[in-house]
Short mmCIF file of C-alpha atoms and ligand atoms in Angstrom, two decimals:
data_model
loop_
_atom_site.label_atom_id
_atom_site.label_comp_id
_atom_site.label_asym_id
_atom_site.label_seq_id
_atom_site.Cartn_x
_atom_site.Cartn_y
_atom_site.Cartn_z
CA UNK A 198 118.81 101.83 172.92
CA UNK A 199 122.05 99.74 172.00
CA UNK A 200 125.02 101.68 172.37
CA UNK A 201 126.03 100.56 168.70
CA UNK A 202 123.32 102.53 166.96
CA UNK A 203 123.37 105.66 169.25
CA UNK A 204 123.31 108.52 167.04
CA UNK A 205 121.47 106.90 164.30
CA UNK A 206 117.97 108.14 165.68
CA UNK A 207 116.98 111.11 162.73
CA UNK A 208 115.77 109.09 159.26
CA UNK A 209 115.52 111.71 156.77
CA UNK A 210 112.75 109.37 154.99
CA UNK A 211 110.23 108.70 158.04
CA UNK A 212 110.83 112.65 158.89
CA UNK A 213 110.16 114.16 155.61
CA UNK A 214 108.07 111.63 154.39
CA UNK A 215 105.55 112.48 157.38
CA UNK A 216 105.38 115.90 157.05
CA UNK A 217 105.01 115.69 152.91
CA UNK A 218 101.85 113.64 153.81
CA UNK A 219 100.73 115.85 156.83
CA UNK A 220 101.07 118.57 154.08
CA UNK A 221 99.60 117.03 151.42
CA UNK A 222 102.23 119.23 149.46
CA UNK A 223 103.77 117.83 146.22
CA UNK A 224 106.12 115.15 146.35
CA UNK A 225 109.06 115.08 144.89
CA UNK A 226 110.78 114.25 148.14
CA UNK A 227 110.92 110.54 148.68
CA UNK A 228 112.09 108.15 145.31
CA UNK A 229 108.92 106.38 144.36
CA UNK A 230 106.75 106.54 141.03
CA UNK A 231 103.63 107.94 141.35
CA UNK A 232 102.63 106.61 138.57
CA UNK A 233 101.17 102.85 138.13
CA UNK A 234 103.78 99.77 137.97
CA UNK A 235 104.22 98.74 134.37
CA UNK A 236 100.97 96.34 133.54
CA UNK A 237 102.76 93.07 132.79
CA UNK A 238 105.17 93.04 136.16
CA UNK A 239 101.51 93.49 138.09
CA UNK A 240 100.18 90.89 135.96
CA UNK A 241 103.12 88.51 137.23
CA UNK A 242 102.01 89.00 140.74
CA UNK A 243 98.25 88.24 140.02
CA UNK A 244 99.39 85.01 138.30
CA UNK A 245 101.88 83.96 141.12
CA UNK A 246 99.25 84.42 143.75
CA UNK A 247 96.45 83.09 141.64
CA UNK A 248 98.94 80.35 140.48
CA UNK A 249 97.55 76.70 141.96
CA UNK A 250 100.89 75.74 143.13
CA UNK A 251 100.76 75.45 146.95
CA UNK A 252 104.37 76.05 147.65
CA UNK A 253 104.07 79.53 146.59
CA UNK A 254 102.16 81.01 149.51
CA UNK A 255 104.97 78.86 151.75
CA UNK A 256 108.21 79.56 152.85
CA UNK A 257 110.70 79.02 150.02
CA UNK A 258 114.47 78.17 149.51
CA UNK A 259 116.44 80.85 152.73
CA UNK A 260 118.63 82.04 149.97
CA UNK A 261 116.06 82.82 147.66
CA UNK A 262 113.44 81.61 145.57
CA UNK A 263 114.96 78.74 142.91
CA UNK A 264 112.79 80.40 139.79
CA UNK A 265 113.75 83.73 140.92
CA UNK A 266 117.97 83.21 141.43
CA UNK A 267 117.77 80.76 138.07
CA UNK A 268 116.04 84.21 136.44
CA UNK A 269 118.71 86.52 138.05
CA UNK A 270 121.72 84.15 136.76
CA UNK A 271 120.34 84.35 133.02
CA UNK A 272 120.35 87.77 132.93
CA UNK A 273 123.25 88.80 134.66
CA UNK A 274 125.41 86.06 133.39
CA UNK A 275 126.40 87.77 129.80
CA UNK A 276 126.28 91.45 131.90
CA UNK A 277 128.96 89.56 133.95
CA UNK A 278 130.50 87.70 130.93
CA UNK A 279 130.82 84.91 133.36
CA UNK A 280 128.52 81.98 134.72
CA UNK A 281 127.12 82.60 137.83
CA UNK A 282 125.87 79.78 139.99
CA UNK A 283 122.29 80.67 141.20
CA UNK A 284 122.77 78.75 144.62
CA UNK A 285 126.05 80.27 145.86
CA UNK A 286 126.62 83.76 144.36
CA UNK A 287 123.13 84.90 144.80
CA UNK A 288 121.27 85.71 147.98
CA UNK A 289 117.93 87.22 147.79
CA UNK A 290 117.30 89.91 150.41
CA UNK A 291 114.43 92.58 151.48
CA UNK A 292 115.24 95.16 149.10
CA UNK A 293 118.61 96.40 148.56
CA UNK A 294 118.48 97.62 152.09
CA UNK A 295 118.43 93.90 153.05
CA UNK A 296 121.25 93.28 150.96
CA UNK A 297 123.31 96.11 152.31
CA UNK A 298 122.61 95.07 156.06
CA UNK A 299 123.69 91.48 155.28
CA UNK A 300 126.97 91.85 153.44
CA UNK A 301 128.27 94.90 155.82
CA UNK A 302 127.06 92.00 158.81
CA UNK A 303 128.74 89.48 157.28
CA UNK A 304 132.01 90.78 156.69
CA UNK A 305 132.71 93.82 159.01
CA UNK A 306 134.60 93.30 161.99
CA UNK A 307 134.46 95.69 165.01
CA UNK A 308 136.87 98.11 164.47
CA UNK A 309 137.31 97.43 160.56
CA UNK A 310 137.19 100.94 158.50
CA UNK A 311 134.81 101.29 155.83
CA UNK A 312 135.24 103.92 152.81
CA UNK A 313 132.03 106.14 151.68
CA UNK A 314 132.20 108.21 149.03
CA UNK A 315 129.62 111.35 149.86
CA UNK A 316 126.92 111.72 148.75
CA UNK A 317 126.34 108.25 150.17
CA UNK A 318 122.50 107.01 150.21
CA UNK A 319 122.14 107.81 153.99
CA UNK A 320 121.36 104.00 155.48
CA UNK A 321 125.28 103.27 154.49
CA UNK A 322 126.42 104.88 157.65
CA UNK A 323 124.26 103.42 160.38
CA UNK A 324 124.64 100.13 158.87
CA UNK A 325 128.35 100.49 158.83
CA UNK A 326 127.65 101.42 162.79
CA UNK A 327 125.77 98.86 163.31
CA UNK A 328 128.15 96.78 162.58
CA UNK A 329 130.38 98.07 164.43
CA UNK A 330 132.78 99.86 161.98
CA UNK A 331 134.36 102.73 161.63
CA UNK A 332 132.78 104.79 158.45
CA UNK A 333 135.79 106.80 156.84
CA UNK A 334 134.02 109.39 154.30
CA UNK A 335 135.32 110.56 150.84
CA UNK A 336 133.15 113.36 149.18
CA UNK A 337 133.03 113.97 145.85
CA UNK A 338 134.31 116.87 144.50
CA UNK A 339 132.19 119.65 142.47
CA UNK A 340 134.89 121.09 139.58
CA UNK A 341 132.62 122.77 137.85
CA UNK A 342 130.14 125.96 138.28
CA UNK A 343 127.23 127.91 136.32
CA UNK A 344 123.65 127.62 135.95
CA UNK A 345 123.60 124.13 134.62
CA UNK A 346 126.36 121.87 135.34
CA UNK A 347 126.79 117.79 135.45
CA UNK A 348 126.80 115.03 137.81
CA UNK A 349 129.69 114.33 135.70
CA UNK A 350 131.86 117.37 136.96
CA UNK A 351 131.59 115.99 140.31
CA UNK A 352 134.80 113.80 141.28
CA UNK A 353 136.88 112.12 143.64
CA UNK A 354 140.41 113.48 144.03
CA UNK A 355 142.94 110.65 143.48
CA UNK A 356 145.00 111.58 146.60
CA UNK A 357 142.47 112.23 148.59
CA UNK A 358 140.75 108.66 147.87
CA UNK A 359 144.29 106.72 148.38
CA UNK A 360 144.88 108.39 151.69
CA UNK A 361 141.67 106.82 152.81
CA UNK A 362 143.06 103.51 152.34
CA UNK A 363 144.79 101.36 155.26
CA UNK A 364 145.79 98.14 156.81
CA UNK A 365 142.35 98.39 158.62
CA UNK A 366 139.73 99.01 155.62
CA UNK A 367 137.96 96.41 155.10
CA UNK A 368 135.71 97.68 152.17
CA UNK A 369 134.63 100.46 149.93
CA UNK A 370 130.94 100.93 149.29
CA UNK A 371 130.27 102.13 146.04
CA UNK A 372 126.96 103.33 144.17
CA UNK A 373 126.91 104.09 140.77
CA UNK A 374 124.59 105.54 138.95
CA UNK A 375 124.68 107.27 142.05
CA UNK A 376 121.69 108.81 144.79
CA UNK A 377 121.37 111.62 145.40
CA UNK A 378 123.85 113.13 142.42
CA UNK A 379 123.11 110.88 139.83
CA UNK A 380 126.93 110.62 138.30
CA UNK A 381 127.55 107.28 136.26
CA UNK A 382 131.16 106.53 137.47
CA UNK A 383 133.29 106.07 134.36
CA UNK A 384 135.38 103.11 133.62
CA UNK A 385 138.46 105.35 134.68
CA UNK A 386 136.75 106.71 137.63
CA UNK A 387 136.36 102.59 138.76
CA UNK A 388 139.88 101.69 137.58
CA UNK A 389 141.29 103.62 140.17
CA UNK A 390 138.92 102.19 142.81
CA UNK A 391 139.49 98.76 141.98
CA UNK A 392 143.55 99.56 141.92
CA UNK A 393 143.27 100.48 145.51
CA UNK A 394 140.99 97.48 146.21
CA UNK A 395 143.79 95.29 144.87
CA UNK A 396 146.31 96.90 146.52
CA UNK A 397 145.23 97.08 150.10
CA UNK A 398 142.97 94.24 149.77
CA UNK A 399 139.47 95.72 149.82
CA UNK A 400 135.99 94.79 149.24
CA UNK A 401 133.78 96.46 147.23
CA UNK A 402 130.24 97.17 147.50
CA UNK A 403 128.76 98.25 144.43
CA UNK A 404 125.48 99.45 144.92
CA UNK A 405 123.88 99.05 141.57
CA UNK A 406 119.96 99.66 141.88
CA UNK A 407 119.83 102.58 139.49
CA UNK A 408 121.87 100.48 136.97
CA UNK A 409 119.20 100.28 134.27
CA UNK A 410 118.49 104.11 133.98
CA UNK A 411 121.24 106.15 132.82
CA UNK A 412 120.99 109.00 130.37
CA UNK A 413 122.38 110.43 127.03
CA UNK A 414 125.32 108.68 125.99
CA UNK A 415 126.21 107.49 129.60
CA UNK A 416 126.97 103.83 130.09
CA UNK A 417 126.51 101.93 133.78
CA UNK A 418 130.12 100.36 133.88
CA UNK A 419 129.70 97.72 136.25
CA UNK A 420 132.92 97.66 138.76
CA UNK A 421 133.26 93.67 138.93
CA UNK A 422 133.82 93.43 135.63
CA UNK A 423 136.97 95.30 135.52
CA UNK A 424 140.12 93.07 135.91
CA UNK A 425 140.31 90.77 138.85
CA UNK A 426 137.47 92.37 140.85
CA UNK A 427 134.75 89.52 140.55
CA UNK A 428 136.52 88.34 143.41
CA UNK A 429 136.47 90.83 145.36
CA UNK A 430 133.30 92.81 144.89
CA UNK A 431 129.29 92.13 145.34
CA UNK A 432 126.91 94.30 143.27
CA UNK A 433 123.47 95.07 144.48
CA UNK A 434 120.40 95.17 142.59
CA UNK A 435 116.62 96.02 143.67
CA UNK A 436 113.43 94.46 141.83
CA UNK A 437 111.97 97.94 143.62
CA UNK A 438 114.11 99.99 141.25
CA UNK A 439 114.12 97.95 138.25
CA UNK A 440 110.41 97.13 137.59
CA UNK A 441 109.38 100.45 138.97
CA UNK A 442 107.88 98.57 142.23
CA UNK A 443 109.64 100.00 145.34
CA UNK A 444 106.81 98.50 147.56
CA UNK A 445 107.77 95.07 146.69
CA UNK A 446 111.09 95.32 148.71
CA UNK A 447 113.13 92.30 147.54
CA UNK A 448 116.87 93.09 146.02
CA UNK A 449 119.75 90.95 145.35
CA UNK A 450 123.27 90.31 146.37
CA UNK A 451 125.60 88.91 143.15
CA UNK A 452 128.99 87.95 144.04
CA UNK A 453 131.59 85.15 144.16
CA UNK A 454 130.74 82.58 146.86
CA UNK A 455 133.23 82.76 149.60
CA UNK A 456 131.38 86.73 150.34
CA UNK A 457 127.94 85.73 149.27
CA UNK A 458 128.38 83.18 151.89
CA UNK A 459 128.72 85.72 154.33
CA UNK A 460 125.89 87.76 153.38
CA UNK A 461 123.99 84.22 153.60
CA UNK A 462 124.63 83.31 156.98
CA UNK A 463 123.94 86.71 158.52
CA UNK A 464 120.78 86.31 156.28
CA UNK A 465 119.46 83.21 157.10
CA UNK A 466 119.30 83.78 161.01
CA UNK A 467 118.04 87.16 160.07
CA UNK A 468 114.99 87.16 157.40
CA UNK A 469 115.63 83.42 156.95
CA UNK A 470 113.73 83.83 153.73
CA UNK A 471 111.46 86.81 151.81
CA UNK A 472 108.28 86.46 150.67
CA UNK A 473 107.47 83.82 148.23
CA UNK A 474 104.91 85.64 145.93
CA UNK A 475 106.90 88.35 145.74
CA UNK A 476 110.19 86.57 144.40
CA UNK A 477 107.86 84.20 142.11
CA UNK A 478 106.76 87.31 140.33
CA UNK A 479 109.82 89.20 140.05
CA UNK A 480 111.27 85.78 138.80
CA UNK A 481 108.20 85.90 136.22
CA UNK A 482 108.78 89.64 135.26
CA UNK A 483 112.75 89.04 134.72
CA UNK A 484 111.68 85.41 132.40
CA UNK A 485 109.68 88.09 130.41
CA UNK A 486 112.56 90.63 130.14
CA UNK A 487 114.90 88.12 129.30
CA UNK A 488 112.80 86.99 126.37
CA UNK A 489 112.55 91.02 125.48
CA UNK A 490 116.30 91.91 125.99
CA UNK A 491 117.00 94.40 122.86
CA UNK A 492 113.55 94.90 121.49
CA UNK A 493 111.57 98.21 122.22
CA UNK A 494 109.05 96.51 124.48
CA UNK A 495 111.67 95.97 127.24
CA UNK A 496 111.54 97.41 130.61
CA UNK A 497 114.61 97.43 131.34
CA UNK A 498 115.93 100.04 128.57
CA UNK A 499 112.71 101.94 127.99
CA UNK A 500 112.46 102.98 131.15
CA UNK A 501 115.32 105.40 131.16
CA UNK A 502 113.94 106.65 127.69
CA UNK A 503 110.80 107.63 129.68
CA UNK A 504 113.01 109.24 132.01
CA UNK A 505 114.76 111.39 130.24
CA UNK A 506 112.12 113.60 129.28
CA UNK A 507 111.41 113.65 132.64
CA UNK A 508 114.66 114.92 133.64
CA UNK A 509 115.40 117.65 131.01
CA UNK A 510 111.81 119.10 131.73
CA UNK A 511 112.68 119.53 135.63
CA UNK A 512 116.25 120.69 135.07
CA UNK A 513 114.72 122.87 132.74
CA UNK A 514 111.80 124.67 135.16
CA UNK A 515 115.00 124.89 137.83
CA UNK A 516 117.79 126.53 135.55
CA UNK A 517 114.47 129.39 134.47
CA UNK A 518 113.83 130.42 138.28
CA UNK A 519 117.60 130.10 139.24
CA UNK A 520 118.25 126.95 140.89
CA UNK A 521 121.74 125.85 139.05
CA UNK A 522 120.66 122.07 138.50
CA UNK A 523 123.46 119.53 138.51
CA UNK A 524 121.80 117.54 135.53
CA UNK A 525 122.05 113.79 136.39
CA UNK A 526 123.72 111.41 134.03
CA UNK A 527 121.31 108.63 135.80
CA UNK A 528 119.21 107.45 138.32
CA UNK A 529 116.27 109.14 139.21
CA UNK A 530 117.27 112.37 141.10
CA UNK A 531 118.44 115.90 140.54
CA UNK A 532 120.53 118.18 142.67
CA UNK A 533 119.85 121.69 142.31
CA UNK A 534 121.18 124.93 144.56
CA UNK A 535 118.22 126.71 146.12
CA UNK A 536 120.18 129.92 147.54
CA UNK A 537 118.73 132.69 145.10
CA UNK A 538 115.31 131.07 146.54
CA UNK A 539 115.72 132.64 149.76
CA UNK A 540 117.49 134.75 151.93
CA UNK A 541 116.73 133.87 155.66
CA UNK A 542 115.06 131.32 156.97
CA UNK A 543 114.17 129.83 160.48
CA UNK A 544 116.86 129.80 163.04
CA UNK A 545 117.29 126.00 164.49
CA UNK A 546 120.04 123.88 165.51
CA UNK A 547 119.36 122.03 162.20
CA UNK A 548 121.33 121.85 158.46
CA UNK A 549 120.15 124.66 156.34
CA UNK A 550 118.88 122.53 153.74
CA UNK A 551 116.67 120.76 156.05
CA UNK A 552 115.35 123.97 157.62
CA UNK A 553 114.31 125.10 153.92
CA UNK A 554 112.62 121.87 153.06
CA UNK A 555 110.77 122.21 155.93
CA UNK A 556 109.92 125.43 155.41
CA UNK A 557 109.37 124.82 151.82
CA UNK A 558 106.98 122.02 152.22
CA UNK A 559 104.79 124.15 155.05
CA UNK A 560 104.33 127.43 153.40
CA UNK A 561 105.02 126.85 149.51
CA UNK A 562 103.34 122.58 149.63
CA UNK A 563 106.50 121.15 147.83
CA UNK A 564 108.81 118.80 149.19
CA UNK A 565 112.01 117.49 148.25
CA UNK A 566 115.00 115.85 150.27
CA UNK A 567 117.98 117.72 152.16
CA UNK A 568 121.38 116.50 150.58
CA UNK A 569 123.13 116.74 154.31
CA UNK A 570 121.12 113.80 154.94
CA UNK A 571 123.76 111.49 152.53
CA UNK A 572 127.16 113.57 154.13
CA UNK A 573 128.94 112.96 157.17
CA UNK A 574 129.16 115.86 159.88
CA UNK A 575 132.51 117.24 158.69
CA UNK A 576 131.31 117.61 154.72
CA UNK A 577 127.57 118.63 154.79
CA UNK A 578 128.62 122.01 154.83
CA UNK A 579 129.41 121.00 151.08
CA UNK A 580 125.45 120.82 150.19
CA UNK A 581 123.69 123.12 152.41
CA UNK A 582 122.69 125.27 149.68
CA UNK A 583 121.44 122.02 147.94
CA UNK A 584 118.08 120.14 147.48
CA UNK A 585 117.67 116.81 145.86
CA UNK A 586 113.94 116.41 143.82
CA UNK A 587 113.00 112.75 142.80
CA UNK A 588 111.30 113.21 139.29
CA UNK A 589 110.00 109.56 138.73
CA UNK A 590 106.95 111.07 138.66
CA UNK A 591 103.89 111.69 136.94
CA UNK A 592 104.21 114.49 134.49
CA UNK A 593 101.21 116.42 135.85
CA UNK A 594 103.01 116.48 139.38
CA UNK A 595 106.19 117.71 137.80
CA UNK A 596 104.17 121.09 136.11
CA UNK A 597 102.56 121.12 139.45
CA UNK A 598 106.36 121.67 140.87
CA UNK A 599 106.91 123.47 138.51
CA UNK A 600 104.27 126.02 138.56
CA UNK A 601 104.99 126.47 142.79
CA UNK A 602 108.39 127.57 141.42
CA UNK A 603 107.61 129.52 139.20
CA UNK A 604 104.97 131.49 141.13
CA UNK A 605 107.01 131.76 143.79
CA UNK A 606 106.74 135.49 145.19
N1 PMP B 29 120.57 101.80 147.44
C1 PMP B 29 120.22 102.98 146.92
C2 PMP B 29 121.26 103.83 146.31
C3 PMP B 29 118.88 103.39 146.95
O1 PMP B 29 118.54 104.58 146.46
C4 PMP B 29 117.92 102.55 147.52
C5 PMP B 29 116.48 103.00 147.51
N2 PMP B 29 115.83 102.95 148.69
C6 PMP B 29 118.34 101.32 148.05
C7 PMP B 29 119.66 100.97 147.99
C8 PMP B 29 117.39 100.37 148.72
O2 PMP B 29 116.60 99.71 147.82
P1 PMP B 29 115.25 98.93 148.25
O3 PMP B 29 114.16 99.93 148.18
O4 PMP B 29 115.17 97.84 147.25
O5 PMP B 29 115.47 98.44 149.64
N1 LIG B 30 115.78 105.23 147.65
C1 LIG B 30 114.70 106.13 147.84
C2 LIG B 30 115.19 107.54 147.91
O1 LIG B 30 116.35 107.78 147.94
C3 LIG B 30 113.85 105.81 149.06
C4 LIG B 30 114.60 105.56 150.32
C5 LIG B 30 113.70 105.30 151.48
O2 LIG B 30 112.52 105.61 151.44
N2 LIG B 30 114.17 104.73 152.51
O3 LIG B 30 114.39 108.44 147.92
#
């Protein structure tokens, strides 16, 4: 094994995922639905397969699919408030995690330091590795406590944050509505990012997949759209996350040209190109949105209204049998503190929070994710008494959670 990714071995995903189906406990480990794709995005992918064009079961443009980046510019154009040209400040990539892997590539130089706020969503790290960089972490704060508090009480410390910055970061990686908190950064939450950014010339990541489901009167504030930070941020979207299709792996990179190029060379000697059905029917599904924008029968905003249910429900079930939920403000994950669950558990060399899920998913058949798994070393003491649940989920699996919990003794 390459020196470079030593110490990247454990994936908290292939681990937990394995055991969840060796189980067969209930699932609210892994982010997925487990509930159908919405009807007319799966009817997009019967007509582009079924479609009698020949190119579409070919290889198509390297940088992505010309229906699919001409879609992505329409839409994202007055989110922008700018024009975006669909050839060079657009790369289509294998799900955000393709996205990720090309831009940190493409611009990170051995050596170069890279900021992560914690909770990160864990593949930040070995990327940034893999790269050879230097990963500089910046956790979050919690400045609240009680039974029920919000991803919005979590926050960086000003000080803290600046100290971070040096002659040798290259960027900041950013993901709002975040995983695995779910806090929406607020505009003055991103102002003082983007002020650093500016002054020690920085890049920002913004990893934006969750940016269609936030919650109550929460707003996704996009981060290059704040003064002078087009030019110095890409934002990250995934089709997987917006149309509820997380099998269909294929995100997207938006950003000026001169670091979308970057993401595009490491790309196109990488992937070279995704799959051509795929990005033909995600370029069908956004034509449909675009057509639906502000009318109850889009996607893109009912979603989070079938969400939120969703969300109070769990947080609900967890604040009755103890478990202080941090209530998310988006995204499709909830915190919660599992410590009056148990008193001892296994002894192993491993986190806490990943001996309980373990435990958890063997003798109670539930399974959720281990925070530790998005901190560095040096912070994951923060979340050891912590479990993330996913509840993009059926109802019926939810009450099935929820009755494990409830009948716990
Ligand atoms: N970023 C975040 C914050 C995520 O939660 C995910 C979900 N896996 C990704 C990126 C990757 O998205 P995709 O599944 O499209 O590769
Ligand atoms: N983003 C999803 C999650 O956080 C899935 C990640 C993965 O399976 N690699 O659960």
């Amino acid at each position: 094994i390459a020196k470079r990714i030593q110490g990247t071995e454990k994936n908290v995903w292939v681990d937990i995922s394995k055991l969840a189906v060796q189980q067969k406990s209930v699932n609210l480990g892994q982010g997925f639905p487990d509930f159908m794709a919405p009807e007319h995005v799966v009817q997009c992918l019967k007509d582009a397969v079924c479609s009698d064009t020949p190119g579409v079961h070919q290889y198509t443009r390297s940088f992505g699919h010309p229906r699919l980046v001409s879609a992505l510019a329409q839409l994202y154009e007055p989110i922008f408030g700018r024009q975006i040209d669909p050839m060079t400040e657009i790369l289509i990539s294998i799900g955000g995690y393709g996205s990720l892997f090309s831009i940190i590539q493409g611009l990170v130089n051995p050596g170069d330091e890279v900021i992560i706020i914690e909770p990160f969503f864990d593949c930040y790290m070995p990327m940034v590795k893999a790269a050879c960089g230097v990963p500089v972490f910046v956790p979050l704060r919690p400045t609240a406590a009680g039974q029920v508090t919000s991803s919005a009480d979590w926050k960086l410390d000003e000080s803290e944050l600046s100290s971070k910055f040096n002659s040798k970061t290259k960027l900041i990686i950013l993901n709002t509505p975040n995983n695995p908190l779910g806090k929406v950064f607020k505009k003055e939450e991103l102002q003082v990012i983007s002020d650093l950014c500016k002054k020690h010339d920085v890049v920002c990541i913004a990893d934006e997949v969750y940016e269609w489901m936030t919650y109550d009167d929460n707003r996704h504030v996009r981060i290059a759209t704040l003064p002078d930070m087009w030019e110095r941020t890409v934002t990250i979207g995934s089709a997987g996350k917006t149309f509820s299709v997380t099998g269909w792996k294929l995100g997207w990179t938006i950003g000026p040209k001169h670091l979308v190029h970057c993401a595009q060379i490491m790309h196109q000697n990488c992937a070279y190109t995704c799959p051509t059905p795929m990005q033909e029917a995600v370029a069908r599904g956004l034509e449909v949105e675009i057509s639906r924008l502000g009318t109850p029968e889009s996607y893109l905003t009912s979603l989070a209204k079938e969400l939120q249910p969703k969300r109070d429900y769990l947080a609900s079930v967890l604040a009755e049998v103890g478990m202080k939920p941090v209530v998310p403000q988006g995204g499709y994950f909830m915190m919660a503190d599992y410590s009056n669950l148990v008193s001892d558990l296994p002894e192993s060399d491993e986190a806490k929070d990943f001996r309980f899920v373990k435990w958890m998913t063997i003798n109670k058949k539930l399974t959720v994710i281990p925070p530790t798994a998005f901190y560095s070393k040096e912070h994951e003491h923060m979340v050891d008494n912590y479990v993330r649940f996913c509840f993009i989920k059926k109802d019926s699996t939810l009450q099935q959670a929820a009755q494990i919990l409830k009948h716990w003794n």
